Tab-separated table of C-alpha atoms in Angstrom:
chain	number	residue	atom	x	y	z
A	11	UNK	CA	59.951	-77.773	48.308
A	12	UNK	CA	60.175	-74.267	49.482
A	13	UNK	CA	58.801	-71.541	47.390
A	14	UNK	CA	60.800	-68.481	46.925
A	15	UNK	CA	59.017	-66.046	49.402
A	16	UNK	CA	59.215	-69.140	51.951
A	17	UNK	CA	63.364	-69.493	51.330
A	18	UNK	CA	63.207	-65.511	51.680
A	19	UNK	CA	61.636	-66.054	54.964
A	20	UNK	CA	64.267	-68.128	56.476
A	21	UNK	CA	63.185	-67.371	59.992
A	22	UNK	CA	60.285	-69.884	59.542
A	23	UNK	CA	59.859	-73.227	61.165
A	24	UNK	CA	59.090	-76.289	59.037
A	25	UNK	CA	55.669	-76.714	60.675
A	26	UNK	CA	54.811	-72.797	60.229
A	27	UNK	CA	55.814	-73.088	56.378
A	28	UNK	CA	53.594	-76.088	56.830
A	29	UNK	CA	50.439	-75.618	58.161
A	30	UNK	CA	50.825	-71.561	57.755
A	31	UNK	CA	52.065	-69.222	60.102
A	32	UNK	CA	48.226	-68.208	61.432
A	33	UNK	CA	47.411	-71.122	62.024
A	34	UNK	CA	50.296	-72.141	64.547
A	35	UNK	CA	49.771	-68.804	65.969
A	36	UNK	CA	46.448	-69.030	66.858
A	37	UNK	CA	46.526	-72.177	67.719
A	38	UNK	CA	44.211	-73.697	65.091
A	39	UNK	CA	46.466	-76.958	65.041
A	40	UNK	CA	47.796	-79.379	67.223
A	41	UNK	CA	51.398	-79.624	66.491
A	42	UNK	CA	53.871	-82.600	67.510
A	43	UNK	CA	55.934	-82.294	71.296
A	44	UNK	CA	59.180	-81.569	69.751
A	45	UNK	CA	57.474	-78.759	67.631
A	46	UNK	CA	55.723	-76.988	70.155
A	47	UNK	CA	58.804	-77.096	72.383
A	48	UNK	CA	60.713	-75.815	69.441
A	49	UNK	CA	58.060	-72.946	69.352
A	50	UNK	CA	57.984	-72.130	73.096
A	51	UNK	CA	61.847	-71.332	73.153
A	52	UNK	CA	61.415	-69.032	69.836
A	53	UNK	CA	58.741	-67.103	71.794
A	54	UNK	CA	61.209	-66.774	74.820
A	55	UNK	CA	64.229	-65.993	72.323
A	56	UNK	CA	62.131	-63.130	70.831
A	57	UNK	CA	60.439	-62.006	74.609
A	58	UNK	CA	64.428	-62.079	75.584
A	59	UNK	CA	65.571	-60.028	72.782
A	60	UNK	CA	62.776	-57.384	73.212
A	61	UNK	CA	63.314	-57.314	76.956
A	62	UNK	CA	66.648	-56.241	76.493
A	63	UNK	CA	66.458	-53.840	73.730
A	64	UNK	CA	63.848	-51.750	75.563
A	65	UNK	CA	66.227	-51.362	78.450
A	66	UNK	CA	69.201	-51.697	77.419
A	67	UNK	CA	68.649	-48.630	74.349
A	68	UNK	CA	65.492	-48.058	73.490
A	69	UNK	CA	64.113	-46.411	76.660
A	70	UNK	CA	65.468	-42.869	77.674
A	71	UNK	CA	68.043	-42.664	80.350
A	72	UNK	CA	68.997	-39.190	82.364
A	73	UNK	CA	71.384	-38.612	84.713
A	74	UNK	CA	69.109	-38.773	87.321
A	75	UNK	CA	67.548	-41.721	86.798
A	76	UNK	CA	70.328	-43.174	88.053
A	77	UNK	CA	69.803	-42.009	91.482
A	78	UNK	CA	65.935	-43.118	90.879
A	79	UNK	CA	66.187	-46.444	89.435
A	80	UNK	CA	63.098	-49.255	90.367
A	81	UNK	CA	61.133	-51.501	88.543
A	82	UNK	CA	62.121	-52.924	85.297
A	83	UNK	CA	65.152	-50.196	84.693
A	84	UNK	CA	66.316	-51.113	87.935
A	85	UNK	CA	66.139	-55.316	87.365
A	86	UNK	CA	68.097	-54.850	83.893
A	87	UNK	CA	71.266	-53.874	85.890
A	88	UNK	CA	70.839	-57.468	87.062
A	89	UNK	CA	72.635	-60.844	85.541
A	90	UNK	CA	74.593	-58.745	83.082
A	91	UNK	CA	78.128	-59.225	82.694
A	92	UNK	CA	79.373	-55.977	82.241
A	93	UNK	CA	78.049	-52.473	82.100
A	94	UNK	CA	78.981	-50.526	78.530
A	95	UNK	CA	78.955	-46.887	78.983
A	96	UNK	CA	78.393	-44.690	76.045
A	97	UNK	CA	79.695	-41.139	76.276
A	98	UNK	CA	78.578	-38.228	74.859
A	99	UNK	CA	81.743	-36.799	74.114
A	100	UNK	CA	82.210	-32.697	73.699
A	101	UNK	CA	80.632	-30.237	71.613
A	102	UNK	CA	83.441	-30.733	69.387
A	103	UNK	CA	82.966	-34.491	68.443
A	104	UNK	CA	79.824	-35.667	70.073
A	105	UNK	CA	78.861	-39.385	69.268
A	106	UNK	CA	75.934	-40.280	67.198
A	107	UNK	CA	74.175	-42.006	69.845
A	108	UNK	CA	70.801	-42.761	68.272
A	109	UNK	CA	72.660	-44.852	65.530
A	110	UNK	CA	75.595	-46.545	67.886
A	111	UNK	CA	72.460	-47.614	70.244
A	112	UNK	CA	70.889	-50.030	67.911
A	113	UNK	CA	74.301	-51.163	65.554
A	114	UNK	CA	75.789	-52.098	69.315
A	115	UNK	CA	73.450	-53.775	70.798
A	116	UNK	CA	72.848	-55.994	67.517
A	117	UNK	CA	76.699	-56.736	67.096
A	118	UNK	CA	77.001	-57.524	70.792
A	119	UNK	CA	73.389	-59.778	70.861
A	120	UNK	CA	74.666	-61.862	68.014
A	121	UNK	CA	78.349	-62.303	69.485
A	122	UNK	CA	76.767	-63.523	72.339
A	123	UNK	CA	73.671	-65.176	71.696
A	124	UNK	CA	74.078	-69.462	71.082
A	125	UNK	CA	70.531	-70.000	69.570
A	126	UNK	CA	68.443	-72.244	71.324
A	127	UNK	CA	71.213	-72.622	73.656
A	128	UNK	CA	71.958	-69.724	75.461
A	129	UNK	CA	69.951	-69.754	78.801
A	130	UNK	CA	67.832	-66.219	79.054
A	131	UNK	CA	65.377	-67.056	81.564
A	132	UNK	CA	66.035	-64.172	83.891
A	133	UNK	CA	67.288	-61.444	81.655
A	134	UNK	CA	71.225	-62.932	81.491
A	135	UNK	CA	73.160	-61.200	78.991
A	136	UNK	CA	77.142	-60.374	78.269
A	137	UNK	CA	76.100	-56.501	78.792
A	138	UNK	CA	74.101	-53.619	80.246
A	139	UNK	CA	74.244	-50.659	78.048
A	140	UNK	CA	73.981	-47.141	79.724
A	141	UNK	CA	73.476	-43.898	78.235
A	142	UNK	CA	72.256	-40.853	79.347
A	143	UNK	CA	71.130	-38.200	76.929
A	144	UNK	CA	72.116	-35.677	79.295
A	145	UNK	CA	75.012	-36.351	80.400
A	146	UNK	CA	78.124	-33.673	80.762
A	147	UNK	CA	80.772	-33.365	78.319
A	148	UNK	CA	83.822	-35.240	78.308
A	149	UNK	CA	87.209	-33.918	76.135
A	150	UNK	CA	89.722	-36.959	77.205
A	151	UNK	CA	90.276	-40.347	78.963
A	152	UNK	CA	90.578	-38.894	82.774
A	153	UNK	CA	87.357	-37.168	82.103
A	154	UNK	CA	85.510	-40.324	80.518
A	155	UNK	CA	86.952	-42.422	83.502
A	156	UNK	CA	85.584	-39.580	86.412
A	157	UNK	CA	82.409	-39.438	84.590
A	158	UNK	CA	81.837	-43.604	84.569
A	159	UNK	CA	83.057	-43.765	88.606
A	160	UNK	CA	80.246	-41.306	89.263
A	161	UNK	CA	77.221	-42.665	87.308
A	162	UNK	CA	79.039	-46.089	88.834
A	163	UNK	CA	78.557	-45.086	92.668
A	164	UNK	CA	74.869	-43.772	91.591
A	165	UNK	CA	73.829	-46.804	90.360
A	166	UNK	CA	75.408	-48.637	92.974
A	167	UNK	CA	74.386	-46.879	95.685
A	168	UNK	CA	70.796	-47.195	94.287
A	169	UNK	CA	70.988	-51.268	93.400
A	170	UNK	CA	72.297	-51.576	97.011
A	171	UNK	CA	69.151	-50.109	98.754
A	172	UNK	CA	67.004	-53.023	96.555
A	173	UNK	CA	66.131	-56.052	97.447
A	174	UNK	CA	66.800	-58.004	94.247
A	175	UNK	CA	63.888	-60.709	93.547
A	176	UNK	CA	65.202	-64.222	93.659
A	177	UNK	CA	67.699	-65.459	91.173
A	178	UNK	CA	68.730	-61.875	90.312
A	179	UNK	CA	72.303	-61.008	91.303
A	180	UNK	CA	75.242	-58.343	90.175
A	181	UNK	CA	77.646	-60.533	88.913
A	182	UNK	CA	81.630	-59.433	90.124
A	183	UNK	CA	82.394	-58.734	86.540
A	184	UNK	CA	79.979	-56.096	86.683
A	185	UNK	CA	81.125	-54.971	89.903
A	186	UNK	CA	84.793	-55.024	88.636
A	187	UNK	CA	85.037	-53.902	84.821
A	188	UNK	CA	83.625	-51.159	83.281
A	189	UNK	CA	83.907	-50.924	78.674
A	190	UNK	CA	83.385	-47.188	78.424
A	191	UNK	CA	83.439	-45.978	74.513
A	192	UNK	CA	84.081	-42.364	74.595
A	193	UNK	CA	81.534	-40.241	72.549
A	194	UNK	CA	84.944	-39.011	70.214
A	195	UNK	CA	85.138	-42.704	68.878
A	196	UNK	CA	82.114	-42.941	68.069
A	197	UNK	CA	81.909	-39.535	66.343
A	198	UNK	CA	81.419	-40.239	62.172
A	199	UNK	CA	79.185	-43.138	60.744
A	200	UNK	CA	82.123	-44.883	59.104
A	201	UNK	CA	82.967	-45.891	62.689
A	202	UNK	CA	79.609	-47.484	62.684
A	203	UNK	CA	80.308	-49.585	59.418
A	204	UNK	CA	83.076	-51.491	61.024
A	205	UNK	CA	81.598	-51.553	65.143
A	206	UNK	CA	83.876	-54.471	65.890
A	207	UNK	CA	86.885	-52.205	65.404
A	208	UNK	CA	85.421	-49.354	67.412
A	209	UNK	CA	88.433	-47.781	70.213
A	210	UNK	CA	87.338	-48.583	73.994
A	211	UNK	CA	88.731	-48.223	77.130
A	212	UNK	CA	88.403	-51.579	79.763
A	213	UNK	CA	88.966	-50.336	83.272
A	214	UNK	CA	89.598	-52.203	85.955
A	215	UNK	CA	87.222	-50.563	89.016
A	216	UNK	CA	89.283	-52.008	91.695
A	217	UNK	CA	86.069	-54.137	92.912
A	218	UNK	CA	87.125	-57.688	93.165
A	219	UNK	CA	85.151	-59.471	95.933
A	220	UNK	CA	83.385	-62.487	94.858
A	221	UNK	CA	86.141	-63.207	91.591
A	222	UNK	CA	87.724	-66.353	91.456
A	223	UNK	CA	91.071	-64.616	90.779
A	224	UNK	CA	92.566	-61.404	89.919
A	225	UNK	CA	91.984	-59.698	86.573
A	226	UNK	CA	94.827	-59.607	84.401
A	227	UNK	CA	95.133	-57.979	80.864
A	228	UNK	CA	98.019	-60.561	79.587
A	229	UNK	CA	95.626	-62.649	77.300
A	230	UNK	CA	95.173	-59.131	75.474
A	231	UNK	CA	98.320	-57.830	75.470
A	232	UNK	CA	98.696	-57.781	71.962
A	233	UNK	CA	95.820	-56.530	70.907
A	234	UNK	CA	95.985	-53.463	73.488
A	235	UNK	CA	97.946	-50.837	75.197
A	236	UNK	CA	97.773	-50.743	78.916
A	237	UNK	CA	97.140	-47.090	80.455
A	238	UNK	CA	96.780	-46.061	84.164
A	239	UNK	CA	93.913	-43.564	83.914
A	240	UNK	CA	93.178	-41.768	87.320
A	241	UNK	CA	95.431	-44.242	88.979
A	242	UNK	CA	92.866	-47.197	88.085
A	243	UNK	CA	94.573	-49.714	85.618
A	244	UNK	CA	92.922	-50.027	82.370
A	245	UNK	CA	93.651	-51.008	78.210
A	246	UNK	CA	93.117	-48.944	75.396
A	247	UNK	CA	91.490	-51.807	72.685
A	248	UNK	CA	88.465	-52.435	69.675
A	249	UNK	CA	85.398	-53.485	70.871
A	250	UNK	CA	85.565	-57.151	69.484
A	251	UNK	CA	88.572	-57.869	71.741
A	252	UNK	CA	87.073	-56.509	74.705
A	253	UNK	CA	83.747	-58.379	74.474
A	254	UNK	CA	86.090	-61.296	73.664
A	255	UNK	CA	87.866	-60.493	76.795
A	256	UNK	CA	84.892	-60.209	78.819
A	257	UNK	CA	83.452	-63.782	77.740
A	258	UNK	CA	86.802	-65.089	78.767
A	259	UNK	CA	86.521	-63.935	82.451
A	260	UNK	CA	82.869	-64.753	82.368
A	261	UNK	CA	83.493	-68.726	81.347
A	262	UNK	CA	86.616	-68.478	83.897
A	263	UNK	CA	83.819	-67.512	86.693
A	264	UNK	CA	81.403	-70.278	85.235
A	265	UNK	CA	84.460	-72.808	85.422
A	266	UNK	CA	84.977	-71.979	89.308
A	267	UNK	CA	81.530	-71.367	90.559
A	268	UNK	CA	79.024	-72.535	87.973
A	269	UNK	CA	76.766	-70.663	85.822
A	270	UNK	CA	74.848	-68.134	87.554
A	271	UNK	CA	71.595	-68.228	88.188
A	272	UNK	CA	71.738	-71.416	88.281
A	273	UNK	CA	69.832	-72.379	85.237
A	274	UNK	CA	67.541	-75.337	86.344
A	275	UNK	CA	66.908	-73.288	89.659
A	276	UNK	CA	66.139	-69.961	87.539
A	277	UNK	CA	63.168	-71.384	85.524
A	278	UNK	CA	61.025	-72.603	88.655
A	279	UNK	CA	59.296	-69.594	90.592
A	280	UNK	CA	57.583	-66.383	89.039
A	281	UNK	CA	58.297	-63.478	86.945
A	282	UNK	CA	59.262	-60.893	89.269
A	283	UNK	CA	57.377	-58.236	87.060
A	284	UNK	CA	54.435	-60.199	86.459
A	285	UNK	CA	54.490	-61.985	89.299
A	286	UNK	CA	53.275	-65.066	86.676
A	287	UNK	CA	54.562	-68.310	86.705
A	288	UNK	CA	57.992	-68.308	84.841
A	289	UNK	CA	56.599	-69.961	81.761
A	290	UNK	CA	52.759	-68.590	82.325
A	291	UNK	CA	52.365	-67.706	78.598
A	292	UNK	CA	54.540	-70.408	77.020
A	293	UNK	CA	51.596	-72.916	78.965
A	294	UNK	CA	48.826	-71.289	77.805
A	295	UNK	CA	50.570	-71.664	74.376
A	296	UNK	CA	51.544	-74.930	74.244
A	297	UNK	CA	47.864	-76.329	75.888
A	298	UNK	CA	46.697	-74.353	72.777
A	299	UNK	CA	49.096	-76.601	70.416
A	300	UNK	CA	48.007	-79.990	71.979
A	301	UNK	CA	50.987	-80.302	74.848
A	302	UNK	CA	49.650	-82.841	76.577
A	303	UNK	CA	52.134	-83.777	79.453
A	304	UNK	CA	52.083	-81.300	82.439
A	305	UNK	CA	53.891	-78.101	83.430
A	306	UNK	CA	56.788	-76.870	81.519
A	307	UNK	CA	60.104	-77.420	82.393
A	308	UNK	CA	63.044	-75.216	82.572
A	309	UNK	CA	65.627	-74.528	81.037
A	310	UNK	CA	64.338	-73.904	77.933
A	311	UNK	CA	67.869	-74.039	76.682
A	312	UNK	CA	67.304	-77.570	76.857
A	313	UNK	CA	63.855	-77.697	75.084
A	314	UNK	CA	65.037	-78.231	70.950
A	315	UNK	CA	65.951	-81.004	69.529
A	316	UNK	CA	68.753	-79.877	67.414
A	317	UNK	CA	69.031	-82.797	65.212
A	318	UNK	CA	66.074	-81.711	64.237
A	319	UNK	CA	66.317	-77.913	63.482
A	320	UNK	CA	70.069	-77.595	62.846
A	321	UNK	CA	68.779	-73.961	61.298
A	322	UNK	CA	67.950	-71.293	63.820
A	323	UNK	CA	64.313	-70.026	62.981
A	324	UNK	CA	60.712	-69.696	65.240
A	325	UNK	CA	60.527	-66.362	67.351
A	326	UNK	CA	63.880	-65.583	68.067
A	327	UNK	CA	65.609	-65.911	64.461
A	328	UNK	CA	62.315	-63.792	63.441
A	329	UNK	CA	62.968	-60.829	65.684
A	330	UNK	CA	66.606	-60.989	64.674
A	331	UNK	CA	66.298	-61.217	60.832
A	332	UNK	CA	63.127	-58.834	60.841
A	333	UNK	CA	62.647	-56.594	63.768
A	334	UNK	CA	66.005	-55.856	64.876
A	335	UNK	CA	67.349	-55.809	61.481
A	336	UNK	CA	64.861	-53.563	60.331
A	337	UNK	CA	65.275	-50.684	63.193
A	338	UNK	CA	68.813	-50.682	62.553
A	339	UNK	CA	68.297	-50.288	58.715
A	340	UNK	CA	65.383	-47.110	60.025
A	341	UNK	CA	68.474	-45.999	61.956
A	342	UNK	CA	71.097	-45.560	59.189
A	343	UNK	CA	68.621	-44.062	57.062
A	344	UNK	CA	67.693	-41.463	59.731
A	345	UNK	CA	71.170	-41.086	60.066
A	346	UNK	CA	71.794	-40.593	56.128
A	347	UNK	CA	69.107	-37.852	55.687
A	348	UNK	CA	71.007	-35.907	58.122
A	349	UNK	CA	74.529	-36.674	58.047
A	350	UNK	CA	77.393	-34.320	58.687
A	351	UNK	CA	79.910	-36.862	59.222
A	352	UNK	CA	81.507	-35.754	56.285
A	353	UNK	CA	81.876	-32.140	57.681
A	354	UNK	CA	84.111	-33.923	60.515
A	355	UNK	CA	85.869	-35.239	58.014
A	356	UNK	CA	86.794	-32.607	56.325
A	357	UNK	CA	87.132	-30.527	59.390
């Protein structure tokens, strides 16, 4: 039976609680196949999750970056769904981007994420986060929409001069839907408190090559108010209905052309930063942990037995439940030492 501090710790697999969670790390014990494999895809969960933090809100962005964009910022743009632009708003009612940063990108992660199912191989997720600390002010919707067409055709024009490593595309979507949450939404904490609810715009860009069919708002309809901003259609909505929206188009897309990368195909070949094999570390891991039938192979969506852990823990539910959970937690009590959302309310 579990002791308390081990039920606390629900992250944990069986065999860490086990044989202790040193020992499995440092490979002092050989562990069964099913367990290792259970352990490989927790350490790709967690290198997943970190991969996409760091890039999607953790490191810096300026405006011109975006006309400078290579290496690892540059790949991130890649296999997302959609880009999410937050805006700064005006000197009035600027957002409180260092706390929407980490609350968003946790609420949209675990909307997303299917544990040990999702396939994360090379960097796939439902969004690409962009915000730029220096970006120019922006009072009202035409203004929010000029300012995401230009930092659009920057990044564009940028992607376009790179050759993209193989298995790394930009989806349509991306191409042709832009969420942009306007920094005067996002203004007071109590936003933050209930993010699902949070007022976005989706625009339509007008970019619709490679799209099994058009882009229509009707499955929405009654959840949003259509608007023609700068002559480009788009809907006024909360951001739960719009990521909703956005996984709709995205499973219409995998109906018609299949998922993309192909996720067999995707976990052959290297790491296009590393230039490693694909699963480099997770073999040097699992020899460690007594694997003892050959090279690795991908997906690793399809590597745990679910019958078996029916409960999400290893890596993945770890970074979730403890790192993620905790910088968000460091974040609202940054936030709550200087506070002066109440001065906008009572403004």
């Amino acid at each position: 039976m579990a002791t308390p501090k081990q039920q606390e710790q629900h992250w944990r697999a069986p065999y860490e609680l086990h044989h202790g969670v040193n020992a499995v790390h440092g490979g002092e014990v050989q562990l069964e196949s099913y367990e290792i494999l259970h352990h490989l895809r927790g350490y790709t969960e967690q290198q997943h999750r970190q991969h996409v933090w760091i890039y999607g809100g953790r490191v810096p962005c300026r405006m011109e970056d975006l006309v400078n964009l290579g290496g690892g910022m540059a790949l991130d743009f890649f296999n997302k769904t959609v880009p999410i632009f937050l805006l700064a708003g005006d000197d009035e009612r600027r957002g409180i981007a260092h706390l929407l940063l980490i609350t968003l990108h946790n609420h949209i992660y675990r909307k997303w994420f299917r544990p040990y199912r999702t396939d994360i191989e090379r960097g796939q997720f439902i969004a690409k986060l962009i915000y730029c600390h220096d970006q120019p002010d922006t009072s009202d919707d035409s203004a929010a929409v000029d300012l995401v067409m230009r930092m659009r055709t920057m990044i564009n024009t940028q992607l376009r001069s790179i050759r993209p490593p193989q298995f790394y595309a930009i989806s349509p979507l991306m191409k042709a839907l832009s969420i942009i949450v306007p920094g005067q939404n996002y203004h007071s904490c109590d936003v933050m408190s209930n993010l699902g609810s949070m007022r976005v715009l989706v625009l339509v860009t007008g970019e619709t090559e490679g799209l099994s069919g058009p882009i229509s708002f009707d499955s929405i309809a009654d959840r949003a108010e259509r608007v023609t901003i700068n002559g480009m259609s788009a809907v006024k909505t909360d951001l739960d209905t719009a990521i909703g929206f956005t996984t709709e188009l995205e499973e219409r897309e995998v109906a018609a052309f299949g998922p993309q990368p192909d996720p067999v195909a995707a976990s052959t070949g290297n790491d296009p930063e590393s230039d490693d094999a694909l699963y480099h570390y997770q073999q040097i891991i699992a020899a460690r942990l007594g694997w003892k039938y050959g090279p690795l192979i991908g997906p690793s969506s399809r590597w745990v037995d679910m019958e078996r852990y029916p409960e999400w823990t290893g890596g993945g539910a770890q970074m979730d439940a403890v790192v993620m959970e905790c910088l968000e937690k460091n974040a609202w009590k940054y936030h709550r030492s200087h506070c002066t959302c109440n001065a906008w309310r009572s403004g």
